[in-house]
């Protein structure tokens, strides 16, 4: 399938301006960012052939990332999360909150706090599952 390579010619700004000048785009369909871009143009034009900066990309790691990785390796099943509902925490978020409270309250090392948090997490998951089974059996 043949595709256009026009994204390499000009910038998004120049192409939209050309559409407006050629009457291919109506004035009322003009995007909001176009006015802002014209008022505050970028320091460097965002072209396709612009060279990337030579700055090395810094690795971004948070303290809980290592715990999160370890948790995902140890757990063979992590239930799906409803991303539409912001009030429901994911399994990983639940585990991290358990881990943080145990580590802060009992002042344990990372390994012992992790082990204790895993035990508490599996207990909570087990009780939730047994409640679901009980409610499902009572409804039938």
Coordinates of C-alpha atoms in Angstrom, one line a residue:
X1 CA 0.0 0.0 0.0
X2 CA 1.5 3.3 -1.1
X3 CA 1.7 6.0 1.6
X4 CA 2.4 9.7 1.4
X5 CA 5.7 10.9 2.7
X6 CA 4.5 14.5 3.1
X7 CA 5.1 14.4 6.8
X8 CA 8.8 14.9 6.0
X9 CA 8.1 18.1 4.1
X10 CA 7.5 21.2 6.3
X11 CA 6.0 21.3 9.7
X12 CA 2.5 20.7 10.9
X13 CA 2.1 24.4 11.2
X14 CA 3.1 25.2 7.6
X15 CA 0.9 22.4 6.3
X16 CA -2.2 23.7 8.2
X17 CA -1.4 27.2 7.0
X18 CA -1.2 25.9 3.4
X19 CA -4.6 24.2 3.9
X20 CA -6.1 27.4 5.1
X21 CA -4.6 29.5 2.2
X22 CA -5.7 27.0 -0.4
X23 CA -9.2 26.9 1.2
X24 CA -9.0 23.2 1.7
X25 CA -9.7 23.9 5.4
X26 CA -12.4 26.3 6.5
X27 CA -11.5 29.2 8.8
X28 CA -13.9 27.9 11.4
X29 CA -12.2 24.5 11.4
X30 CA -8.9 26.1 12.2
X31 CA -7.3 24.4 15.3
X32 CA -6.9 26.4 18.5
X33 CA -3.3 25.6 18.8
X34 CA -2.6 27.4 15.5
X35 CA -3.2 30.8 17.0
X36 CA -1.2 29.9 20.1
X37 CA 1.7 28.6 17.9
X38 CA 1.6 31.8 15.8
X39 CA 1.7 34.0 19.0
X40 CA 4.4 31.9 20.7
X41 CA 6.5 30.1 18.1
X42 CA 8.9 27.4 19.4
X43 CA 12.6 28.2 19.8
X44 CA 13.5 25.4 17.4
X45 CA 11.3 24.5 14.5
X46 CA 9.9 21.0 15.0
X47 CA 11.0 19.5 11.6
X48 CA 11.3 15.9 10.6
X49 CA 15.0 16.2 9.8
X50 CA 16.0 18.0 12.9
X51 CA 18.9 16.4 14.7
X52 CA 18.3 15.0 18.1
X53 CA 20.1 16.6 21.1
X54 CA 23.2 14.7 22.2
X55 CA 22.1 14.7 25.9
X56 CA 22.0 11.3 27.4
X57 CA 18.6 10.1 28.6
X58 CA 18.6 9.8 32.3
X59 CA 17.1 6.6 33.7
X60 CA 14.1 7.4 35.8
X61 CA 13.5 4.9 38.6
X62 CA 11.3 5.3 41.6
X63 CA 12.0 3.6 44.9
X64 CA 8.9 1.4 44.6
X65 CA 9.8 0.3 41.0
X66 CA 12.1 -2.4 42.3
X67 CA 9.4 -3.6 44.7
X68 CA 6.8 -3.5 41.8
X69 CA 9.1 -5.6 39.6
X70 CA 9.7 -8.2 42.3
X71 CA 6.0 -8.4 43.0
X72 CA 5.1 -9.0 39.4
X73 CA 7.8 -11.7 39.1
X74 CA 6.6 -13.5 42.2
X75 CA 2.8 -13.4 41.5
X76 CA 1.7 -15.8 38.8
X77 CA -1.8 -14.2 38.5
X78 CA -2.6 -10.5 38.9
X79 CA -6.2 -9.7 38.2
X80 CA -7.3 -7.2 35.6
X81 CA -8.0 -3.6 36.7
X82 CA -10.9 -1.5 35.6
X83 CA -9.1 1.7 34.4
X84 CA -12.4 3.5 34.0
X85 CA -13.0 3.6 37.7
X86 CA -10.4 5.7 39.5
X87 CA -11.7 4.7 43.0
X88 CA -10.5 1.1 42.6
X89 CA -6.8 0.4 43.2
X90 CA -4.9 -2.1 41.1
X91 CA -3.5 -5.2 42.8
X92 CA 0.0 -3.7 42.5
X93 CA -1.2 -0.5 44.2
X94 CA -2.8 -2.5 47.0
X95 CA 0.4 -4.4 47.5
X96 CA 2.6 -1.3 47.5
X97 CA 0.4 0.4 50.1
X98 CA 0.6 -2.7 52.3
X99 CA 4.4 -2.8 51.8
X100 CA 4.8 0.9 52.7
X101 CA 2.7 0.7 55.9
X102 CA 4.6 -2.4 57.1
X103 CA 8.0 -0.9 56.3
X104 CA 7.2 2.4 58.0
X105 CA 5.4 1.0 61.1
X106 CA 7.7 -1.9 61.8
X107 CA 11.0 -0.4 60.5
X108 CA 12.0 -3.7 58.8
X109 CA 14.6 -4.3 56.1
X110 CA 13.3 -4.3 52.5
X111 CA 13.4 -8.1 52.2
X112 CA 11.6 -8.9 55.5
X113 CA 9.0 -6.1 54.8
X114 CA 8.4 -7.5 51.4
X115 CA 7.9 -11.0 52.7
X116 CA 5.5 -9.8 55.4
X117 CA 3.6 -7.7 52.8
X118 CA 3.3 -10.7 50.5
X119 CA 1.8 -12.8 53.3
X120 CA -0.7 -10.0 54.2
X121 CA -1.6 -9.5 50.5
X122 CA -2.3 -13.1 49.9
X123 CA -4.5 -13.2 53.0
X124 CA -6.5 -10.2 51.8
X125 CA -6.9 -11.7 48.3
X126 CA -7.9 -15.0 49.8
X127 CA -10.6 -13.4 52.0
X128 CA -11.9 -11.4 49.1
X129 CA -12.1 -14.4 46.9
X130 CA -13.9 -16.4 49.6
X131 CA -16.4 -13.6 50.0
X132 CA -17.1 -13.5 46.3
X133 CA -17.6 -17.3 46.3
X134 CA -20.0 -17.0 49.3
X135 CA -22.1 -14.3 47.7
X136 CA -22.2 -16.1 44.4
X137 CA -23.4 -19.3 46.0
X138 CA -26.0 -17.5 48.1
X139 CA -27.4 -15.8 45.0
X140 CA -28.0 -19.0 43.2

